[in-house]
Each structure stands twice: as structure tokens, then as C-alpha cells.
Amino acid sequence: MLSKANNQLITETGQGTPMGRLMREYWVPVLRSSQVEPGAAPYRVTVMGDKYVVFRSPGGEAGVMNEACPHRGASLAMARNEEAGLRCIYHGWKMAPSGRLLDAPTHSADAPLPEIKTGAHPVHEGQGIIWAWLGTGAAGTAPPFRPLSFTDLPDSHVISATAVVNCNWLHPLETLWDVFHAQILHNQTNRNSSRGSAYFSGSGRRTDSGIEFDYPEMRAHSTDYGFAYANHDAAKTTHFHFIMPFIQHHAISPGAMADKGLQISVPIDDDHAVLWMIFYNRHAPLQPDGFAMQNLASIPNLNDFLEELGERTADNRWGQDRGAVDRGESFAGFGGKKTTLINIFAEDLAVIESQGRVDRSREYLAPVDMALVKGRKTLVDAVKAYERGEAPLGRDCDLSDIEAGFDVVKAQP
Ligand code: FES
Ligand SMILES: [Fe+2]
């Protein structure tokens, strides 16, 4: 369990909150590159409760600015995307992606333009992802972009997809730390996929509803970027890494040459997040028979890769097919989606969105929740250390060697 005070400390990320201050120290993925065309209308995004526009100048440079015009706050979503910068349509201020005020018709022609902050943010673009540094003066200046395991790869080796989820940003991370639930919630989905024989020993415990699972042993340890943990069970050993403040390397396929995956959970506000799904292969361009393309190639809209799930509310039991459960066709009642990945997300989102605002002081945690406890403690300690004046945990590390691992323990019948 987590005290109410610490729960609030790590889940709320609005301006002025301790977690919000810390999270703004790190580079944040804000939009897939393909969502902004050169010279096209700026794209509105909300991150940690703050509104921004993302755009690409006619020359191709990506920019991220506060949505409110620095003059008097008109929305720059309506701004003209002119050569070298955005021009507000209200009084015509023009601002470069670098933040320089290029023109201000509100001032006399020969007036030196004032040294004002225009609300432009440093940008890094690569692998089809636009990242921004959203820190303020109080958070200092932008650190160099932090290398991750896929950020030096050609675009052909990486694929990303995003979706909005209706829960606090911590829920998607918690469900990744909670490796055990895959043995129950995703049991049938995994068994019905090519992953099945890698996931289950065939000699495990069995619920009286026929779900056969392998009880795991878990280990976790702190690292200079967050924490690492391993899950050992009768079928496999998987290794995971949490990178501050919101990145999770997740074991997806056995074998050293297989595609690797990570997820990033970026708060929109305290009840919504953008979930980034990123797959990559360090050894070769993504292949049609690899996990990434097998699961994403048929998805029509990678900007909303969970579109197929439709509306998920209490009124429709978050999309559960109760008839399939009643007829004994399905344990959890989610299935039949385009790919294994989407079936797994259907199951995950149903349970994590159904949690609502979690009061973590009222839980009864179990031994298999140990990585979850470690993750929460990592965040609590990191926020408190930052508030004491220490450097943001892992912000300045080279993390290009950090990735998940998946080893099948023994051959399955
Ligand atoms: S509000 Fe944008 S130029 Fe005045
Ligand atoms: Fe899951």
C-alpha cells in the first residue's frame, strides 16, 4: 500500500506539483512525426495539464510552443504557419521555433523587439517521434537529449504507435510492473498466440475455471535510472527496466535477435495519458514475421492504435463480452480483435481504466506485487530527492544499452 500523501505525490503532474516539476526535467515524446506536415495547421496537444501546439515549418523543422500566444493569449492552433515561424492571427506576432520573436506589428517599425519569452520549447526529432523539453526557467536549461536503446536506429528499425487512455499515467506502468497478471488476464490470449509455448510450462497450477499458470519468483533492484526486475517461472525468465520518469522496457518475444519493445506513459492530465508503444530491432529492419509488424502492420491508424476498442465505460463493462464469459468461451471476455497485441490491450485497458482514481492506501498487496511496490517507491524517492535539490534520477544517463530480455527456460512440449 501507499499512503494517500505519497499516492498524490507521484500521480499528480500539473504545474507546481512535485512530480510535475520533476517530470518536466526530462525530454517528453509529444507527437508522432507524421502528424505534422510542412506548412500545415499546428496540432494541439496537452501534456501534464499544459496546452501546446506542435507544428512543422514549411522548411520541415518541427516546433513546439505554448498554445497561448505570448502577447495576449490567442490560440496558436489558428496561427499561420509561415516561412521561419508561426504568426498569430490576432495582432500578427511571429515566432520562430527557436523562440525568437521575429516580427511584432504591435511595435513601431524601428523598435527593437523586446526580449520576451515566446514559449517555444527545445525539440528533438528522430525515429518518427517528436520530443520536447517542457521545463521552465525554474527547471533550468534543457539537458542534452538522453540516448535510449532505439534512438540511434534508422527509421526502418523502429515503429511507434500512440493511443489515449482514460486513466492516470501511472496505471499503464503499474500493469507492466505487475508481470503476474499476464498469467491470468492474458492467459488465453497468450496461449492462442504464437507466444503461447514460451509463456507457459504446461505443468503449473490451475484455477477451477481451467486457467493454468506458473507462479513466479521476482527480483528487483534499484539502478541509476530507475529500477530493474526479473521474473522467473517454470517457462521463462524475463527482464524488465523502468527508466525515469515514464519509460518501461517490456519483454515481448524470446530470443536475442527478436524485436524489442517499450512503452511510455505521458500524462495528458491526471485522468488521461498518451500511451506510446515503441517496437524496434537493433539488428535488422523490422521484418513482416517479427512481433512488431505482426501486430502493428494491420493497424489502420498508428496515431490511435487502440481505435478498434471503441468506447470503454462502466456502462458497457469496458467492452467486455459477457456472453462469451457466460458461454465458457472466454475467461475474461475480451478477444477477437485484429492482433494479439490489441487483444492484450483490450484486457489491460478494461482493468486499468476500471480502477478509476486509485486509493492505494486501501489495497491488499500480494507477493507478486513486489515490482509494483518497487516502482512506486522508486518514484516517491526520486520526487523527494529532487525536492531536496538532488539531480533528477537518470536524466543524464546514456541508456542506449538498456533493454528488456526474454529467455525461454526449457523447451515446451
Ligand atoms: S494575441 Fe497573439 S499577437 Fe496578440
Ligand atoms: Fe497486461
mmCIF file with all atom_site columns, N, CA, C and O in Angstrom, residues 260-283:
data_model
loop_
_atom_site.group_PDB
_atom_site.id
_atom_site.type_symbol
_atom_site.label_atom_id
_atom_site.label_alt_id
_atom_site.label_comp_id
_atom_site.label_asym_id
_atom_site.label_entity_id
_atom_site.label_seq_id
_atom_site.pdbx_PDB_ins_code
_atom_site.Cartn_x
_atom_site.Cartn_y
_atom_site.Cartn_z
_atom_site.occupancy
_atom_site.B_iso_or_equiv
_atom_site.pdbx_formal_charge
_atom_site.auth_seq_id
_atom_site.auth_comp_id
_atom_site.auth_asym_id
_atom_site.auth_atom_id
_atom_site.pdbx_PDB_model_num
ATOM 1  N N  . LYS A 1 260 ? 12.282 -5.861 -29.913 1.00 0.00 ? 260 LYS A N  1
ATOM 2  C CA . LYS A 1 260 ? 12.175 -5.444 -28.508 1.00 0.00 ? 260 LYS A CA 1
ATOM 3  C C  . LYS A 1 260 ? 11.106 -4.368 -28.405 1.00 0.00 ? 260 LYS A C  1
ATOM 4  O O  . LYS A 1 260 ? 10.759 -3.726 -29.408 1.00 0.00 ? 260 LYS A O  1
ATOM 5  N N  . GLY A 1 261 ? 10.630 -4.160 -27.180 1.00 0.00 ? 261 GLY A N  1
ATOM 6  C CA . GLY A 1 261 ? 9.558  -3.193 -27.033 1.00 0.00 ? 261 GLY A CA 1
ATOM 7  C C  . GLY A 1 261 ? 9.661  -2.376 -25.767 1.00 0.00 ? 261 GLY A C  1
ATOM 8  O O  . GLY A 1 261 ? 10.256 -2.806 -24.773 1.00 0.00 ? 261 GLY A O  1
ATOM 9  N N  . LEU A 1 262 ? 9.096  -1.185 -25.832 1.00 0.00 ? 262 LEU A N  1
ATOM 10 C CA . LEU A 1 262 ? 8.959  -0.365 -24.637 1.00 0.00 ? 262 LEU A CA 1
ATOM 11 C C  . LEU A 1 262 ? 7.677  0.436  -24.735 1.00 0.00 ? 262 LEU A C  1
ATOM 12 O O  . LEU A 1 262 ? 7.114  0.595  -25.821 1.00 0.00 ? 262 LEU A O  1
ATOM 13 N N  . GLN A 1 263 ? 7.226  0.872  -23.587 1.00 0.00 ? 263 GLN A N  1
ATOM 14 C CA . GLN A 1 263 ? 6.053  1.736  -23.557 1.00 0.00 ? 263 GLN A CA 1
ATOM 15 C C  . GLN A 1 263 ? 6.418  2.989  -22.772 1.00 0.00 ? 263 GLN A C  1
ATOM 16 O O  . GLN A 1 263 ? 7.247  2.948  -21.870 1.00 0.00 ? 263 GLN A O  1
ATOM 17 N N  . ILE A 1 264 ? 5.783  4.079  -23.164 1.00 0.00 ? 264 ILE A N  1
ATOM 18 C CA . ILE A 1 264 ? 5.963  5.345  -22.444 1.00 0.00 ? 264 ILE A CA 1
ATOM 19 C C  . ILE A 1 264 ? 4.568  5.875  -22.134 1.00 0.00 ? 264 ILE A C  1
ATOM 20 O O  . ILE A 1 264 ? 3.700  5.900  -22.998 1.00 0.00 ? 264 ILE A O  1
ATOM 21 N N  . SER A 1 265 ? 4.371  6.260  -20.878 1.00 0.00 ? 265 SER A N  1
ATOM 22 C CA . SER A 1 265 ? 3.059  6.767  -20.456 1.00 0.00 ? 265 SER A CA 1
ATOM 23 C C  . SER A 1 265 ? 3.210  8.243  -20.103 1.00 0.00 ? 265 SER A C  1
ATOM 24 O O  . SER A 1 265 ? 3.834  8.591  -19.097 1.00 0.00 ? 265 SER A O  1
ATOM 25 N N  . VAL A 1 266 ? 2.659  9.097  -20.952 1.00 0.00 ? 266 VAL A N  1
ATOM 26 C CA . VAL A 1 266 ? 2.827  10.547 -20.789 1.00 0.00 ? 266 VAL A CA 1
ATOM 27 C C  . VAL A 1 266 ? 1.502  11.156 -20.317 1.00 0.00 ? 266 VAL A C  1
ATOM 28 O O  . VAL A 1 266 ? 0.487  11.043 -21.017 1.00 0.00 ? 266 VAL A O  1
ATOM 29 N N  . PRO A 1 267 ? 1.504  11.810 -19.165 1.00 0.00 ? 267 PRO A N  1
ATOM 30 C CA . PRO A 1 267 ? 0.244  12.378 -18.678 1.00 0.00 ? 267 PRO A CA 1
ATOM 31 C C  . PRO A 1 267 ? -0.305 13.445 -19.625 1.00 0.00 ? 267 PRO A C  1
ATOM 32 O O  . PRO A 1 267 ? 0.437  14.322 -20.080 1.00 0.00 ? 267 PRO A O  1
ATOM 33 N N  . ILE A 1 268 ? -1.607 13.351 -19.932 1.00 0.00 ? 268 ILE A N  1
ATOM 34 C CA . ILE A 1 268 ? -2.320 14.463 -20.565 1.00 0.00 ? 268 ILE A CA 1
ATOM 35 C C  . ILE A 1 268 ? -2.794 15.371 -19.432 1.00 0.00 ? 268 ILE A C  1
ATOM 36 O O  . ILE A 1 268 ? -2.526 16.557 -19.393 1.00 0.00 ? 268 ILE A O  1
ATOM 37 N N  . ASP A 1 269 ? -3.513 14.771 -18.504 1.00 0.00 ? 269 ASP A N  1
ATOM 38 C CA . ASP A 1 269 ? -3.864 15.426 -17.236 1.00 0.00 ? 269 ASP A CA 1
ATOM 39 C C  . ASP A 1 269 ? -3.861 14.296 -16.213 1.00 0.00 ? 269 ASP A C  1
ATOM 40 O O  . ASP A 1 269 ? -3.364 13.205 -16.504 1.00 0.00 ? 269 ASP A O  1
ATOM 41 N N  . ASP A 1 270 ? -4.425 14.512 -15.034 1.00 0.00 ? 270 ASP A N  1
ATOM 42 C CA . ASP A 1 270 ? -4.295 13.471 -14.011 1.00 0.00 ? 270 ASP A CA 1
ATOM 43 C C  . ASP A 1 270 ? -5.207 12.264 -14.258 1.00 0.00 ? 270 ASP A C  1
ATOM 44 O O  . ASP A 1 270 ? -5.084 11.245 -13.567 1.00 0.00 ? 270 ASP A O  1
ATOM 45 N N  . ASP A 1 271 ? -6.106 12.346 -15.243 1.00 0.00 ? 271 ASP A N  1
ATOM 46 C CA . ASP A 1 271 ? -7.020 11.229 -15.521 1.00 0.00 ? 271 ASP A CA 1
ATOM 47 C C  . ASP A 1 271 ? -6.908 10.683 -16.943 1.00 0.00 ? 271 ASP A C  1
ATOM 48 O O  . ASP A 1 271 ? -7.742 9.863  -17.341 1.00 0.00 ? 271 ASP A O  1
ATOM 49 N N  . HIS A 1 272 ? -5.954 11.144 -17.697 1.00 0.00 ? 272 HIS A N  1
ATOM 50 C CA . HIS A 1 272 ? -5.754 10.668 -19.068 1.00 0.00 ? 272 HIS A CA 1
ATOM 51 C C  . HIS A 1 272 ? -4.258 10.660 -19.382 1.00 0.00 ? 272 HIS A C  1
ATOM 52 O O  . HIS A 1 272 ? -3.514 11.485 -18.838 1.00 0.00 ? 272 HIS A O  1
ATOM 53 N N  . ALA A 1 273 ? -3.879 9.750  -20.271 1.00 0.00 ? 273 ALA A N  1
ATOM 54 C CA . ALA A 1 273 ? -2.466 9.700  -20.664 1.00 0.00 ? 273 ALA A CA 1
ATOM 55 C C  . ALA A 1 273 ? -2.369 9.290  -22.125 1.00 0.00 ? 273 ALA A C  1
ATOM 56 O O  . ALA A 1 273 ? -3.293 8.675  -22.673 1.00 0.00 ? 273 ALA A O  1
ATOM 57 N N  . VAL A 1 274 ? -1.256 9.651  -22.737 1.00 0.00 ? 274 VAL A N  1
ATOM 58 C CA . VAL A 1 274 ? -0.939 9.115  -24.054 1.00 0.00 ? 274 VAL A CA 1
ATOM 59 C C  . VAL A 1 274 ? -0.002 7.929  -23.840 1.00 0.00 ? 274 VAL A C  1
ATOM 60 O O  . VAL A 1 274 ? 1.043  8.063  -23.202 1.00 0.00 ? 274 VAL A O  1
ATOM 61 N N  . LEU A 1 275 ? -0.425 6.788  -24.333 1.00 0.00 ? 275 LEU A N  1
ATOM 62 C CA . LEU A 1 275 ? 0.386  5.592  -24.225 1.00 0.00 ? 275 LEU A CA 1
ATOM 63 C C  . LEU A 1 275 ? 1.154  5.431  -25.530 1.00 0.00 ? 275 LEU A C  1
ATOM 64 O O  . LEU A 1 275 ? 0.557  5.343  -26.603 1.00 0.00 ? 275 LEU A O  1
ATOM 65 N N  . TRP A 1 276 ? 2.474  5.406  -25.415 1.00 0.00 ? 276 TRP A N  1
ATOM 66 C CA . TRP A 1 276 ? 3.342  5.170  -26.578 1.00 0.00 ? 276 TRP A CA 1
ATOM 67 C C  . TRP A 1 276 ? 3.766  3.721  -26.581 1.00 0.00 ? 276 TRP A C  1
ATOM 68 O O  . TRP A 1 276 ? 4.227  3.194  -25.555 1.00 0.00 ? 276 TRP A O  1
ATOM 69 N N  . MET A 1 277 ? 3.607  3.069  -27.709 1.00 0.00 ? 277 MET A N  1
ATOM 70 C CA . MET A 1 277 ? 4.071  1.693  -27.894 1.00 0.00 ? 277 MET A CA 1
ATOM 71 C C  . MET A 1 277 ? 5.190  1.788  -28.920 1.00 0.00 ? 277 MET A C  1
ATOM 72 O O  . MET A 1 277 ? 4.959  2.221  -30.054 1.00 0.00 ? 277 MET A O  1
ATOM 73 N N  . ILE A 1 278 ? 6.386  1.431  -28.534 1.00 0.00 ? 278 ILE A N  1
ATOM 74 C CA . ILE A 1 278 ? 7.516  1.531  -29.457 1.00 0.00 ? 278 ILE A CA 1
ATOM 75 C C  . ILE A 1 278 ? 8.181  0.163  -29.574 1.00 0.00 ? 278 ILE A C  1
ATOM 76 O O  . ILE A 1 278 ? 8.546  -0.444 -28.559 1.00 0.00 ? 278 ILE A O  1
ATOM 77 N N  . PHE A 1 279 ? 8.285  -0.331 -30.801 1.00 0.00 ? 279 PHE A N  1
ATOM 78 C CA . PHE A 1 279 ? 8.997  -1.578 -31.076 1.00 0.00 ? 279 PHE A CA 1
ATOM 79 C C  . PHE A 1 279 ? 10.201 -1.244 -31.940 1.00 0.00 ? 279 PHE A C  1
ATOM 80 O O  . PHE A 1 279 ? 10.151 -0.341 -32.781 1.00 0.00 ? 279 PHE A O  1
ATOM 81 N N  . TYR A 1 280 ? 11.269 -2.019 -31.739 1.00 0.00 ? 280 TYR A N  1
ATOM 82 C CA . TYR A 1 280 ? 12.467 -1.772 -32.548 1.00 0.00 ? 280 TYR A CA 1
ATOM 83 C C  . TYR A 1 280 ? 13.259 -3.061 -32.649 1.00 0.00 ? 280 TYR A C  1
ATOM 84 O O  . TYR A 1 280 ? 13.041 -4.020 -31.898 1.00 0.00 ? 280 TYR A O  1
ATOM 85 N N  . ASN A 1 281 ? 14.183 -3.061 -33.616 1.00 0.00 ? 281 ASN A N  1
ATOM 86 C CA . ASN A 1 281 ? 15.106 -4.185 -33.725 1.00 0.00 ? 281 ASN A CA 1
ATOM 87 C C  . ASN A 1 281 ? 16.487 -3.609 -34.024 1.00 0.00 ? 281 ASN A C  1
ATOM 88 O O  . ASN A 1 281 ? 16.662 -2.895 -35.007 1.00 0.00 ? 281 ASN A O  1
ATOM 89 N N  . ARG A 1 282 ? 17.435 -3.882 -33.168 1.00 0.00 ? 282 ARG A N  1
ATOM 90 C CA . ARG A 1 282 ? 18.774 -3.304 -33.332 1.00 0.00 ? 282 ARG A CA 1
ATOM 91 C C  . ARG A 1 282 ? 19.567 -4.003 -34.433 1.00 0.00 ? 282 ARG A C  1
ATOM 92 O O  . ARG A 1 282 ? 20.608 -3.494 -34.855 1.00 0.00 ? 282 ARG A O  1
ATOM 93 N N  . HIS A 1 283 ? 19.119 -5.185 -34.882 1.00 0.00 ? 283 HIS A N  1
ATOM 94 C CA . HIS A 1 283 ? 19.936 -5.996 -35.781 1.00 0.00 ? 283 HIS A CA 1
ATOM 95 C C  . HIS A 1 283 ? 19.530 -5.884 -37.247 1.00 0.00 ? 283 HIS A C  1
ATOM 96 O O  . HIS A 1 283 ? 20.335 -6.170 -38.126 1.00 0.00 ? 283 HIS A O  1
#
